[in-house]
Amino acid sequence: MRSIPVGGSGLLTFPSYRAPFSTPSKRLADRSAAHTRYSLPDRPAITRFAPSPTGNLHLGSLRTALFNYLLAKSTGGRFILRIEDTDQKRVIDGAERKICEDLKWAGLQWDEGPEVGGPCGPYHQSERTSSYQEHAKNLLDCGHAYHCFCSKDRLAALAKGQQDTGTLTGYDRVCEGISQEDAESRVAAGHPFIIRFRAPDVYPLFNDLVYGKVGKQLRPGRRSVNGVTVYEDAVLLKEDGYPTYHLANVVDDHDMKVTHVIRATEWLSSTPMHLALYDAFQWEAPRFAHVGLLQDGENQKLSKRNAAQGIRAMAEGLELFPETLTNFVALLGWSHKRGSDIMNLQELIENFDLKFTKGNSVVAYEKLTFLQRAHARRRIEEGGPDFDEIVVRVCAVAKRQYHGRERPHADEQSLTQLYSREKLAPFVAAILRIDASNYISATDFVKRNHYFFVHENYSMLRYRPPYPPEQSINFVESFRTLAHRLRILGEKHVENDGKIERWTSEKIKDVLSGMHTVATQNGQKPGREVDGALWNKAMYYFLRWAITHGEKGPPIADVMRVLGCTQTIKRLHHAIDALEDNTKAMLDDTSPTSTQ
């Protein structure tokens, strides 16, 4: 315990600051003795995220929560969620619930706070009012604070006068000379009042974990310009008895034993005053790290008001994975030594340090697409519940787009008609595995791979493949032979009593590679070998036209494997019929571009 003298009333006792530390994690134990300014603390960090329930959780607040979460988890510490709801006029009904849901969705589960409790509760500032009032009284008794009875009109006139004359804003300490006895009498009589902090003549210099020593000289709490003296005597307790942010966050961080605070640089100018409050209470202050603001492409601050939407609305609109968004946000103002930017939450924890970049960060949304593709590919390659989630998403979109709905053209067939014997989930899973690198969202994926879910009959194949005027190739007969060989391949699926997989991408490629000889045999000029490059170009263009409606996509052999033998042969025959009807016109077209 620490005691300080109080005029005429003995000693006022404050509990000394002692942060409890759990057993250091393995990462802390294995850390090199070399310590840089970016290194993590050598003991478990206790951090907090303290949002106001006045709106959606946006990118800036998510980043603040994420950085504090990563610091706590990377050091084996604790992450606290605290709700700053003292400004009751601005509290929005349901906002706290949405904030909690958004944090859980992002994977940022708190160790202490609403819903989970903890040893330092309550975790709503509106439930801690008596504590703030008690601490404000302690500052009054110590002479570090005083009652201010100025009316709102006087304070407004004072601020306007300072603004009009171009002098520094602040308070003129009209009420600072009121004796404690007189102040208590006014309070007892019901006079409205606020409690102000008596700022020191100079603020303490401090060492920020990002910017180093802040300020070239000690910042004054008392300033004079043109003979006018003003003081940064911040309001601690408002007229309604609720604390301001300055008092509440200092008291709460102390009571909850917070060791590190990561927040935006907009609070950098207030930090000296907060440290002066810690000194007034004789408490040990946490370490501060101030990170730059988020800006849009026009270098304007990105905030609740101009970000247009919260993170869940953005994530749902773009169909983002949680790990995509946390990965994206982590890279806004933080750098790492890892060779790849692709990191899930656990990898962010394992690679986290305090190497924040100085200055503001521009939010480049185009990187979201890159990260989404990368994390989708991971999910698909690794399988498991995360992959199953993608399958469910794609199935839902496919059913909504194609299942049980009348299509614009009578010849088009629905998903049920095409794949009545297929279970949709395994079918979708197979498509995802062959096109893993191109998944951005379920909506985009179904659109990109629409030919898997609906097929146009040959009369609807509106685009003729532009073959070169090469009369030596009998395309129709060659492709009929190809369809025949593929059908035979598909039928060879049972040997003895065991089922042997024959319809594989490799087997299909073998059939395709042997078609050059067939094309030569079907040539118009006996003995003349068909040009191999010309044939392959024509064959693969025809296959993509016939199987995928000419759309780009995964390798055609993989597409045929996933479609299955029956559907592949059906599409080939439709295309061959269309080709036969338009052979002359096709042979008059220009050279094709193959998409293999």
Coordinates of C-alpha atoms in Angstrom, one line a residue:
M1 CA 0.0 0.0 0.0
R2 CA 1.1 3.6 -0.7
S3 CA 0.0 6.6 1.4
I4 CA 0.1 10.3 0.7
P5 CA -0.6 13.2 3.0
V6 CA -4.0 14.9 2.9
G7 CA -4.3 18.3 4.4
G8 CA -5.7 18.1 7.9
S9 CA -7.2 14.7 7.4
G10 CA -4.3 12.3 7.9
L11 CA -3.3 9.9 5.2
L12 CA -5.1 8.8 2.1
T13 CA -4.2 5.2 1.1
F14 CA -4.0 3.9 -2.5
P15 CA -3.3 0.3 -3.4
S16 CA 0.1 0.0 -5.2
Y17 CA 0.0 -1.2 -8.8
R18 CA 1.1 -4.8 -9.1
A19 CA 0.1 -6.6 -12.3
P20 CA -0.3 -10.4 -11.7
F21 CA 1.6 -12.5 -14.2
S22 CA 0.8 -16.0 -15.2
T23 CA 3.4 -18.6 -16.2
P24 CA 5.2 -17.2 -19.3
S25 CA 4.3 -19.0 -22.6
K26 CA 6.8 -21.1 -24.4
R27 CA 7.3 -18.3 -26.9
L28 CA 8.4 -16.0 -24.1
A29 CA 10.7 -18.6 -22.6
D30 CA 12.3 -19.2 -26.0
R31 CA 12.7 -15.6 -26.9
S32 CA 16.3 -14.5 -27.6
A33 CA 18.0 -12.3 -25.1
A34 CA 18.4 -9.6 -27.8
H35 CA 15.7 -7.0 -27.1
T36 CA 14.7 -4.4 -29.6
R37 CA 12.2 -1.6 -29.4
Y38 CA 9.8 -3.8 -31.4
S39 CA 10.2 -6.8 -29.1
L40 CA 7.3 -8.1 -27.1
P41 CA 7.3 -7.6 -23.3
D42 CA 9.1 -10.4 -21.5
R43 CA 6.0 -11.0 -19.3
P44 CA 2.4 -11.7 -20.2
A45 CA 0.6 -8.6 -21.3
I46 CA -2.9 -7.6 -20.1
T47 CA -4.7 -5.6 -22.7
R48 CA -8.1 -4.2 -23.3
F49 CA -10.5 -3.1 -26.0
A50 CA -13.1 -0.6 -24.8
P51 CA -15.6 0.3 -27.5
S52 CA -18.6 2.6 -27.0
P53 CA -21.9 1.0 -28.0
T54 CA -22.8 3.9 -30.2
G55 CA -22.6 2.2 -33.6
N56 CA -21.1 -0.6 -35.7
L57 CA -17.7 -2.1 -35.2
H58 CA -15.8 -0.6 -38.1
L59 CA -12.3 -1.3 -39.5
G60 CA -10.5 1.1 -37.2
S61 CA -12.0 -0.3 -34.0
L62 CA -11.5 -3.9 -35.3
R63 CA -7.8 -3.2 -35.8
T64 CA -7.5 -1.7 -32.3
A65 CA -9.2 -4.8 -30.9
L66 CA -7.0 -7.1 -33.0
F67 CA -3.7 -5.5 -32.1
N68 CA -4.5 -5.7 -28.4
Y69 CA -5.7 -9.2 -28.7
L70 CA -2.6 -10.3 -30.5
L71 CA -0.3 -8.7 -27.9
A72 CA -2.1 -10.5 -25.1
K73 CA -2.2 -13.9 -26.8
S74 CA 1.4 -13.7 -28.2
T75 CA 2.7 -13.2 -24.6
G76 CA 0.4 -15.6 -22.8
G77 CA -1.6 -12.7 -21.3
R78 CA -5.2 -11.7 -21.0
F79 CA -7.5 -9.7 -23.3
I80 CA -10.3 -7.7 -21.7
L81 CA -13.5 -6.3 -23.3
R82 CA -14.8 -3.3 -21.5
I83 CA -17.9 -1.3 -22.6
E84 CA -17.6 2.4 -22.4
D85 CA -21.3 3.3 -22.0
T86 CA -21.1 6.4 -19.8
D87 CA -22.5 8.7 -22.5
Q88 CA -26.0 7.3 -22.2
K89 CA -27.4 9.8 -24.8
R90 CA -25.4 8.3 -27.5
V91 CA -25.9 4.6 -26.6
I92 CA -27.7 2.7 -29.4
D93 CA -30.0 -0.1 -28.4
G94 CA -28.5 -3.4 -29.6
A95 CA -25.1 -2.0 -30.4
E96 CA -23.3 -3.8 -27.6
R97 CA -24.7 -7.1 -28.7
K98 CA -23.6 -6.5 -32.3
I99 CA -20.1 -5.5 -31.2
C100 CA -19.8 -8.8 -29.2
E101 CA -21.1 -10.8 -32.1
D102 CA -18.7 -9.1 -34.5
L103 CA -15.7 -9.8 -32.2
K104 CA -16.6 -13.4 -31.8
W105 CA -17.1 -13.7 -35.6
A106 CA -13.6 -12.4 -36.1
G107 CA -12.2 -14.9 -33.6
L108 CA -11.4 -12.3 -30.9
Q109 CA -12.8 -14.0 -27.9
W110 CA -12.1 -12.0 -24.7
D111 CA -10.9 -13.5 -21.4
E112 CA -12.7 -11.0 -19.2
G113 CA -15.7 -8.9 -19.9
P114 CA -19.4 -9.0 -20.7
E115 CA -20.9 -12.5 -20.9
V116 CA -17.8 -14.2 -19.4
G117 CA -17.2 -12.1 -16.3
G118 CA -13.9 -11.9 -14.5
P119 CA -12.2 -10.8 -11.3
C120 CA -12.1 -7.1 -12.2
G121 CA -15.8 -6.6 -13.1
P122 CA -18.2 -5.0 -13.6
Y123 CA -17.1 -4.5 -17.2
H124 CA -19.7 -1.8 -18.1
Q125 CA -18.6 1.7 -17.2
S126 CA -22.2 2.6 -16.4
E127 CA -22.0 0.1 -13.5
R128 CA -18.8 1.6 -12.2
T129 CA -20.0 5.1 -11.5
S130 CA -19.5 4.9 -7.7
S131 CA -15.9 4.0 -8.3
Y132 CA -15.2 7.0 -10.5
Q133 CA -16.9 9.3 -8.0
E134 CA -14.8 7.9 -5.2
H135 CA -11.6 8.4 -7.1
A136 CA -12.6 11.9 -8.2
K137 CA -13.2 12.7 -4.5
N138 CA -9.7 11.3 -3.7
L139 CA -8.2 13.8 -6.2
L140 CA -10.2 16.6 -4.6
D141 CA -8.9 15.7 -1.2
C142 CA -5.4 15.5 -2.5
G143 CA -5.6 18.9 -4.2
H144 CA -5.3 17.5 -7.8
A145 CA -8.8 18.4 -8.7
Y146 CA -11.4 21.1 -7.9
H147 CA -15.1 21.8 -8.2
C148 CA -16.2 24.0 -11.1
F149 CA -19.5 25.8 -10.9
C150 CA -19.3 27.8 -14.1
S151 CA -22.5 27.7 -16.1
K152 CA -22.6 26.2 -19.6
D153 CA -23.3 29.6 -21.0
R154 CA -20.2 31.0 -19.4
L155 CA -18.0 28.2 -20.6
A156 CA -19.4 28.5 -24.1
A157 CA -18.7 32.3 -24.1
L158 CA -15.2 31.7 -22.8
A159 CA -14.5 29.2 -25.7
K160 CA -16.0 31.5 -28.3
G161 CA -14.0 34.5 -27.0
Q162 CA -10.8 32.4 -27.2
Q163 CA -11.7 31.3 -30.7
D164 CA -12.5 34.8 -31.9
T165 CA -9.2 36.3 -30.6
G166 CA -7.1 33.4 -31.8
T167 CA -5.8 32.5 -28.3
L168 CA -5.3 29.0 -27.1
T169 CA -8.3 27.2 -25.7
G170 CA -8.5 26.2 -22.1
Y171 CA -10.1 27.0 -18.8
D172 CA -9.2 30.2 -16.9
R173 CA -9.5 28.7 -13.4
V174 CA -12.2 31.1 -12.2
C175 CA -13.4 28.4 -9.8
E176 CA -10.0 27.1 -8.8
G177 CA -9.8 29.5 -5.8
I178 CA -13.1 28.3 -4.2
S179 CA -12.3 26.8 -0.9
Q180 CA -13.2 23.2 -0.2
E181 CA -15.6 24.2 2.5
D182 CA -17.4 26.6 0.2
A183 CA -17.5 24.1 -2.6
E184 CA -19.0 21.4 -0.4
S185 CA -21.7 23.9 0.8
R186 CA -22.6 24.7 -2.8
V187 CA -22.8 21.0 -3.7
A188 CA -25.0 20.4 -0.6
A189 CA -27.2 23.3 -1.7
G190 CA -27.8 21.6 -5.1
H191 CA -25.7 23.8 -7.3
P192 CA -24.7 22.1 -10.5
F193 CA -21.0 21.4 -10.8
I194 CA -18.3 19.5 -12.6
I195 CA -15.0 18.3 -11.3
R196 CA -11.8 19.4 -13.1
F197 CA -8.3 18.0 -13.0
R198 CA -5.7 20.5 -11.8
A199 CA -3.2 20.1 -14.6
P200 CA 0.5 20.4 -13.6
D201 CA 2.5 23.2 -14.9
V202 CA 4.3 20.8 -17.2
Y203 CA 3.3 17.3 -18.3
P204 CA 5.6 14.4 -18.0
L205 CA 7.5 13.3 -21.1
F206 CA 6.7 9.7 -22.0
N207 CA 8.2 6.9 -24.2
D208 CA 5.7 5.7 -26.7
L209 CA 6.3 2.2 -28.1
V210 CA 5.8 3.4 -31.6
Y211 CA 7.1 7.0 -31.7
G212 CA 9.7 6.8 -28.9
K213 CA 10.0 10.0 -26.8
V214 CA 7.1 12.1 -27.6
G215 CA 7.8 15.9 -27.8
K216 CA 11.1 17.7 -27.9
Q217 CA 10.4 19.3 -24.6
L218 CA 8.0 18.9 -21.7
R219 CA 4.5 19.9 -22.7
P220 CA 3.0 22.6 -20.5
G221 CA -0.3 22.3 -18.8
R222 CA -0.4 26.0 -18.4
R223 CA 0.0 28.2 -21.4
S224 CA 0.1 32.0 -22.0
V225 CA -0.5 33.8 -25.3
N226 CA -0.7 37.6 -25.4
G227 CA -0.9 37.8 -21.7
V228 CA -3.9 35.4 -21.5
T229 CA -3.3 32.3 -19.3
V230 CA -5.3 29.2 -19.9
Y231 CA -5.0 25.8 -18.3
E232 CA -5.7 22.3 -19.6
D233 CA -7.8 21.5 -16.6
A234 CA -9.8 18.6 -18.2
V235 CA -13.2 17.7 -16.9
L236 CA -13.1 14.5 -14.9
L237 CA -16.7 14.2 -13.7
K238 CA -19.6 15.6 -15.6
E239 CA -22.7 17.4 -14.2
D240 CA -24.7 14.2 -14.4
G241 CA -22.2 12.3 -12.2
Y242 CA -20.8 10.3 -15.1
P243 CA -17.0 10.4 -15.7
T244 CA -15.3 11.6 -18.9
Y245 CA -13.1 9.3 -20.9
H246 CA -10.0 10.7 -19.3
L247 CA -10.9 9.7 -15.7
A248 CA -12.8 6.5 -16.6
N249 CA -10.1 4.9 -18.8
V250 CA -7.3 5.7 -16.3
V251 CA -9.3 4.3 -13.3
D252 CA -10.4 1.2 -15.2
D253 CA -7.0 0.4 -16.7
H254 CA -5.6 0.6 -13.2
D255 CA -8.3 -1.5 -11.5
M256 CA -8.2 -4.1 -14.3
K257 CA -4.3 -4.2 -14.1
V258 CA -3.9 -3.4 -17.8
T259 CA -0.2 -3.4 -18.7
H260 CA -0.3 -2.2 -22.3
V261 CA -2.6 0.0 -24.3
I262 CA -2.6 0.0 -28.1
R263 CA -4.7 2.8 -29.6
A264 CA -4.9 5.3 -32.4
T265 CA -2.7 8.4 -32.7
E266 CA -5.8 10.6 -32.2
W267 CA -5.2 9.9 -28.4
L268 CA -1.5 10.7 -28.5
S269 CA -2.1 14.3 -27.5
S270 CA -4.2 13.3 -24.5
T271 CA -1.6 10.8 -23.2
P272 CA 0.5 13.3 -21.2
M273 CA -2.6 14.4 -19.3
H274 CA -3.5 10.7 -18.7
L275 CA 0.0 10.1 -17.4
A276 CA -0.4 13.2 -15.1
L277 CA -3.5 11.5 -13.7
Y278 CA -1.6 8.3 -13.0
D279 CA 1.0 10.4 -11.2
A280 CA -1.7 12.2 -9.2
F281 CA -3.0 8.8 -8.1
Q282 CA 0.5 7.5 -7.6
W283 CA -0.2 4.6 -9.9
E284 CA 2.1 2.9 -12.3
A285 CA 0.9 3.6 -15.9
P286 CA 0.7 1.0 -18.6
R287 CA 2.9 1.2 -21.7
F288 CA 1.3 3.0 -24.6
A289 CA 1.6 2.3 -28.3
H290 CA -0.1 4.7 -30.7
V291 CA -0.8 3.5 -34.2
G292 CA -1.6 5.7 -37.2
L293 CA -5.1 6.4 -38.4
L294 CA -6.8 4.6 -41.3
Q295 CA -7.4 6.7 -44.4
D296 CA -9.2 6.2 -47.6
G297 CA -7.8 6.7 -51.1
E298 CA -8.2 10.5 -50.7
N299 CA -6.2 10.6 -47.4
Q300 CA -9.4 11.3 -45.4
K301 CA -9.9 9.6 -42.0
L302 CA -11.8 6.4 -42.2
S303 CA -14.3 6.3 -39.4
K304 CA -17.7 5.2 -38.3
R305 CA -19.2 8.1 -40.1
N306 CA -17.5 7.8 -43.5
A307 CA -16.7 4.1 -43.7
A308 CA -20.4 3.7 -44.7
Q309 CA -20.8 0.3 -43.0
G310 CA -19.6 -1.9 -40.2
I311 CA -17.3 -4.9 -40.6
R312 CA -20.1 -7.5 -40.6
A313 CA -22.1 -5.7 -43.3
M314 CA -18.9 -5.4 -45.4
A315 CA -17.9 -9.0 -44.8
E316 CA -21.4 -10.3 -45.6
G317 CA -21.6 -8.1 -48.7
L318 CA -18.3 -9.4 -50.0
E319 CA -18.7 -12.9 -48.5
L320 CA -15.4 -12.6 -46.7
F321 CA -14.0 -15.2 -44.3
P322 CA -13.1 -14.0 -40.8
E323 CA -9.5 -14.8 -41.4
T324 CA -9.4 -12.7 -44.5
L325 CA -10.6 -9.6 -42.7
T326 CA -8.3 -10.1 -39.7
N327 CA -5.4 -10.7 -42.0
F328 CA -6.3 -7.6 -44.0
V329 CA -6.7 -5.4 -40.9
A330 CA -3.5 -6.6 -39.3
L331 CA -1.4 -5.4 -42.2
L332 CA -2.8 -1.9 -41.9
G333 CA 0.0 -0.3 -39.9
W334 CA 2.0 -3.4 -38.9
S335 CA 4.9 -5.0 -40.6
H336 CA 6.5 -8.4 -40.1
K337 CA 9.5 -10.5 -41.1
R338 CA 7.5 -13.4 -42.4
G339 CA 7.9 -14.3 -46.1
S340 CA 4.2 -14.2 -46.8
D341 CA 1.4 -11.8 -45.9
I342 CA -1.1 -14.7 -45.8
M343 CA -1.8 -15.4 -42.1
N344 CA -4.7 -16.8 -40.2
L345 CA -5.3 -15.7 -36.6
Q346 CA -3.0 -18.2 -35.0
E347 CA -0.2 -17.3 -37.4
L348 CA -0.7 -13.7 -36.6
I349 CA -0.3 -14.5 -32.9
E350 CA 2.8 -16.5 -33.6
N351 CA 4.4 -13.7 -35.7
F352 CA 3.2 -10.7 -33.8
D353 CA 5.5 -8.0 -32.4
L354 CA 5.3 -4.3 -31.9
K355 CA 6.8 -3.2 -35.2
F356 CA 4.1 -0.7 -36.1
T357 CA 4.6 1.7 -38.9
K358 CA 4.7 5.4 -38.1
G359 CA 2.1 7.5 -39.8
N360 CA -1.3 6.8 -41.2
S361 CA -2.3 3.8 -43.4
V362 CA -4.3 3.9 -46.6
V363 CA -6.9 1.2 -46.8
A364 CA -6.4 -0.5 -50.1
Y365 CA -9.5 -2.7 -50.5
E366 CA -8.1 -4.4 -53.6
K367 CA -5.9 -6.5 -51.3
L368 CA -9.0 -8.1 -49.8
T369 CA -9.5 -10.0 -53.0
F370 CA -5.9 -11.3 -53.0
L371 CA -6.2 -12.4 -49.3
Q372 CA -9.7 -13.9 -49.9
R373 CA -8.4 -16.1 -52.7
A374 CA -5.4 -17.2 -50.7
H375 CA -7.5 -18.1 -47.6
A376 CA -10.1 -19.9 -49.7
R377 CA -7.4 -22.0 -51.4
R378 CA -6.1 -22.9 -47.9
R379 CA -9.5 -23.9 -46.8
I380 CA -10.1 -26.1 -49.8
E381 CA -6.7 -27.7 -49.7
E382 CA -6.8 -28.5 -46.0
G383 CA -10.5 -29.6 -45.9
G384 CA -12.4 -29.9 -42.7
P385 CA -15.1 -27.7 -41.3
D386 CA -13.8 -24.5 -43.0
F387 CA -14.0 -26.2 -46.3
D388 CA -17.4 -27.6 -45.6
E389 CA -18.6 -24.1 -44.9
I390 CA -17.6 -23.0 -48.4
V391 CA -19.4 -26.0 -49.8
V392 CA -22.6 -25.0 -48.0
R393 CA -22.3 -21.5 -49.3
V394 CA -21.9 -22.5 -52.9
C395 CA -24.7 -25.1 -52.6
A396 CA -27.0 -22.4 -51.3
V397 CA -26.2 -20.0 -54.2
A398 CA -26.5 -22.8 -56.8
K399 CA -29.9 -23.9 -55.5
R400 CA -31.1 -20.3 -55.4
Q401 CA -29.8 -19.7 -58.9
Y402 CA -30.8 -22.9 -60.7
H403 CA -32.8 -25.3 -58.6
G404 CA -36.5 -25.5 -59.1
R405 CA -36.7 -22.3 -61.2
E406 CA -37.8 -21.8 -64.7
R407 CA -34.9 -20.8 -66.9
P408 CA -35.1 -18.2 -69.7
H409 CA -34.7 -20.7 -72.4
A410 CA -36.8 -23.9 -72.8
D411 CA -33.8 -25.9 -73.8
E412 CA -31.9 -25.2 -70.6
Q413 CA -32.2 -27.8 -68.0
S414 CA -32.3 -27.3 -64.2
L415 CA -29.8 -28.6 -61.7
T416 CA -32.2 -31.3 -60.6
Q417 CA -32.7 -32.6 -64.2
L418 CA -29.0 -32.6 -64.9
Y419 CA -27.8 -34.2 -61.7
S420 CA -30.7 -36.0 -60.2
R421 CA -28.4 -38.9 -59.2
E422 CA -25.8 -36.6 -57.7
K423 CA -25.7 -35.3 -54.2
L424 CA -25.1 -31.6 -54.6
A425 CA -22.5 -31.2 -51.8
P426 CA -20.0 -33.8 -53.1
F427 CA -20.4 -32.4 -56.6
V428 CA -19.7 -28.8 -55.4
A429 CA -16.8 -30.0 -53.3
A430 CA -15.2 -31.6 -56.5
I431 CA -15.7 -28.4 -58.4
L432 CA -14.0 -26.4 -55.6
R433 CA -11.0 -28.7 -55.6
I434 CA -10.3 -28.2 -59.3
D435 CA -10.8 -24.4 -59.2
A436 CA -9.5 -23.6 -55.7
S437 CA -7.3 -20.7 -56.7
N438 CA -10.2 -18.8 -58.2
Y439 CA -12.7 -18.7 -55.3
I440 CA -13.5 -15.2 -54.2
S441 CA -17.1 -15.7 -53.1
A442 CA -19.9 -18.2 -53.5
T443 CA -21.8 -15.9 -55.8
D444 CA -18.8 -15.3 -58.0
F445 CA -17.8 -18.9 -58.0
V446 CA -21.2 -20.1 -59.2
K447 CA -21.3 -17.5 -61.8
R448 CA -17.8 -18.4 -63.0
N449 CA -18.6 -22.1 -63.1
H450 CA -22.2 -21.8 -64.2
Y451 CA -21.7 -24.5 -66.9
F452 CA -21.5 -27.1 -64.1
F453 CA -25.0 -26.3 -62.9
V454 CA -26.9 -25.8 -66.2
H455 CA -26.3 -26.9 -69.8
E456 CA -27.5 -25.5 -73.0
N457 CA -28.7 -27.8 -75.8
Y458 CA -26.9 -27.6 -79.1
S459 CA -29.5 -25.3 -80.5
M460 CA -28.5 -22.8 -77.9
L461 CA -24.7 -23.0 -78.7
R462 CA -24.8 -19.5 -80.3
Y463 CA -21.0 -19.1 -80.8
R464 CA -19.4 -21.2 -83.5
P465 CA -15.8 -22.2 -82.8
P466 CA -13.7 -20.3 -85.4
Y467 CA -11.6 -23.0 -86.9
P468 CA -9.0 -22.2 -89.6
P469 CA -9.7 -23.0 -93.2
E470 CA -7.9 -26.3 -92.9
Q471 CA -9.6 -28.8 -95.3
S472 CA -7.3 -31.7 -94.3
I473 CA -9.2 -32.3 -91.0
N474 CA -12.6 -33.9 -90.8
F475 CA -13.6 -32.4 -87.5
V476 CA -17.0 -34.0 -87.2
E477 CA -15.8 -37.6 -87.6
S478 CA -12.8 -37.0 -85.4
F479 CA -14.9 -35.6 -82.6
R480 CA -17.4 -38.5 -82.9
T481 CA -14.5 -40.9 -82.5
L482 CA -13.4 -38.9 -79.4
A483 CA -16.9 -39.1 -77.9
H484 CA -16.9 -42.9 -78.6
R485 CA -13.5 -43.4 -76.9
L486 CA -14.5 -41.4 -73.9
R487 CA -17.8 -43.4 -73.6
I488 CA -15.8 -46.6 -73.6
L489 CA -13.4 -45.2 -71.0
G490 CA -16.4 -44.3 -68.8
E491 CA -17.9 -47.8 -69.1
K492 CA -14.7 -49.5 -68.0
H493 CA -15.3 -49.0 -64.3
V494 CA -15.8 -52.6 -63.1
E495 CA -13.2 -55.3 -63.1
N496 CA -13.8 -58.6 -61.3
D497 CA -15.8 -57.8 -58.2
G498 CA -14.1 -54.6 -57.4
K499 CA -14.8 -51.1 -58.6
I500 CA -11.9 -49.5 -60.3
E501 CA -11.9 -45.8 -61.0
R502 CA -11.4 -45.2 -64.8
W503 CA -12.9 -41.8 -65.3
T504 CA -10.0 -39.8 -64.1
S505 CA -8.3 -36.7 -65.4
E506 CA -5.2 -38.7 -66.3
K507 CA -7.2 -41.3 -68.2
I508 CA -9.1 -38.6 -70.0
K509 CA -5.8 -36.9 -71.0
D510 CA -4.5 -40.2 -72.4
V511 CA -7.6 -40.4 -74.6
L512 CA -7.1 -36.8 -75.8
S513 CA -3.4 -37.3 -76.5
G514 CA -4.2 -40.2 -78.8
M515 CA -6.6 -38.2 -80.9
H516 CA -3.9 -36.8 -83.2
T517 CA -3.5 -40.1 -84.9
V518 CA -7.3 -40.4 -85.3
A519 CA -7.5 -37.0 -86.9
T520 CA -4.8 -38.0 -89.4
Q521 CA -6.7 -41.2 -90.3
N522 CA -9.9 -39.1 -90.8
G523 CA -8.0 -36.6 -93.0
Q524 CA -9.3 -35.6 -96.4
K525 CA -5.9 -36.4 -98.0
P526 CA -4.6 -40.0 -97.3
G527 CA -1.1 -40.3 -96.1
R528 CA -0.8 -36.6 -95.1
E529 CA -0.3 -36.2 -91.4
V530 CA -2.4 -33.6 -89.7
D531 CA -0.5 -30.8 -88.1
G532 CA -0.3 -31.6 -84.4
A533 CA -0.4 -28.1 -83.1
L534 CA -3.3 -27.2 -85.3
W535 CA -5.2 -30.3 -84.2
N536 CA -4.6 -29.7 -80.5
K537 CA -5.7 -26.1 -80.8
A538 CA -8.9 -27.1 -82.6
M539 CA -9.6 -30.0 -80.3
Y540 CA -9.2 -28.1 -77.0
Y541 CA -11.1 -25.2 -78.3
F542 CA -14.0 -27.5 -79.4
L543 CA -14.0 -29.2 -76.0
R544 CA -14.2 -26.0 -74.1
W545 CA -16.9 -24.8 -76.4
A546 CA -18.8 -28.0 -76.0
I547 CA -18.3 -28.6 -72.3
T548 CA -18.1 -25.1 -70.7
H549 CA -20.0 -23.0 -73.4
G550 CA -16.6 -21.5 -74.3
E551 CA -15.9 -20.2 -70.8
K552 CA -12.5 -20.2 -69.3
G553 CA -12.0 -22.4 -66.2
P554 CA -10.1 -25.3 -64.8
P555 CA -8.2 -27.7 -67.1
I556 CA -10.8 -29.3 -69.4
A557 CA -9.9 -32.9 -68.4
D558 CA -10.7 -32.0 -64.8
V559 CA -14.0 -30.4 -65.8
M560 CA -14.9 -33.6 -67.7
R561 CA -14.0 -35.7 -64.8
V562 CA -16.2 -33.8 -62.4
L563 CA -19.1 -33.6 -64.8
G564 CA -18.9 -37.4 -65.2
C565 CA -19.0 -39.6 -68.3
T566 CA -22.7 -39.4 -69.0
Q567 CA -23.0 -35.6 -68.9
T568 CA -19.7 -35.1 -70.8
I569 CA -20.8 -37.4 -73.6
K570 CA -24.2 -35.8 -73.8
R571 CA -22.6 -32.3 -74.2
L572 CA -20.2 -33.6 -76.8
H573 CA -22.9 -35.1 -78.9
H574 CA -24.9 -31.8 -78.7
A575 CA -21.9 -29.9 -79.8
I576 CA -21.0 -32.3 -82.6
D577 CA -24.5 -32.0 -84.0
A578 CA -24.2 -28.2 -83.9
L579 CA -20.8 -28.5 -85.5
E580 CA -22.1 -30.7 -88.3
D581 CA -24.9 -28.3 -89.1
N582 CA -22.4 -25.4 -89.4
T583 CA -19.2 -27.1 -90.7
K584 CA -18.7 -25.0 -93.7
A585 CA -19.2 -21.7 -91.8
M586 CA -16.8 -22.9 -89.1
L587 CA -14.1 -23.8 -91.5
D588 CA -14.2 -20.3 -92.9
D589 CA -13.5 -18.6 -89.6
T590 CA -10.2 -17.3 -88.4
S591 CA -7.6 -19.2 -86.3
P592 CA -8.8 -20.2 -82.8
T593 CA -7.3 -19.3 -79.5
S594 CA -7.1 -22.4 -77.4
T595 CA -8.0 -22.5 -73.7
Q596 CA -6.6 -25.7 -72.3

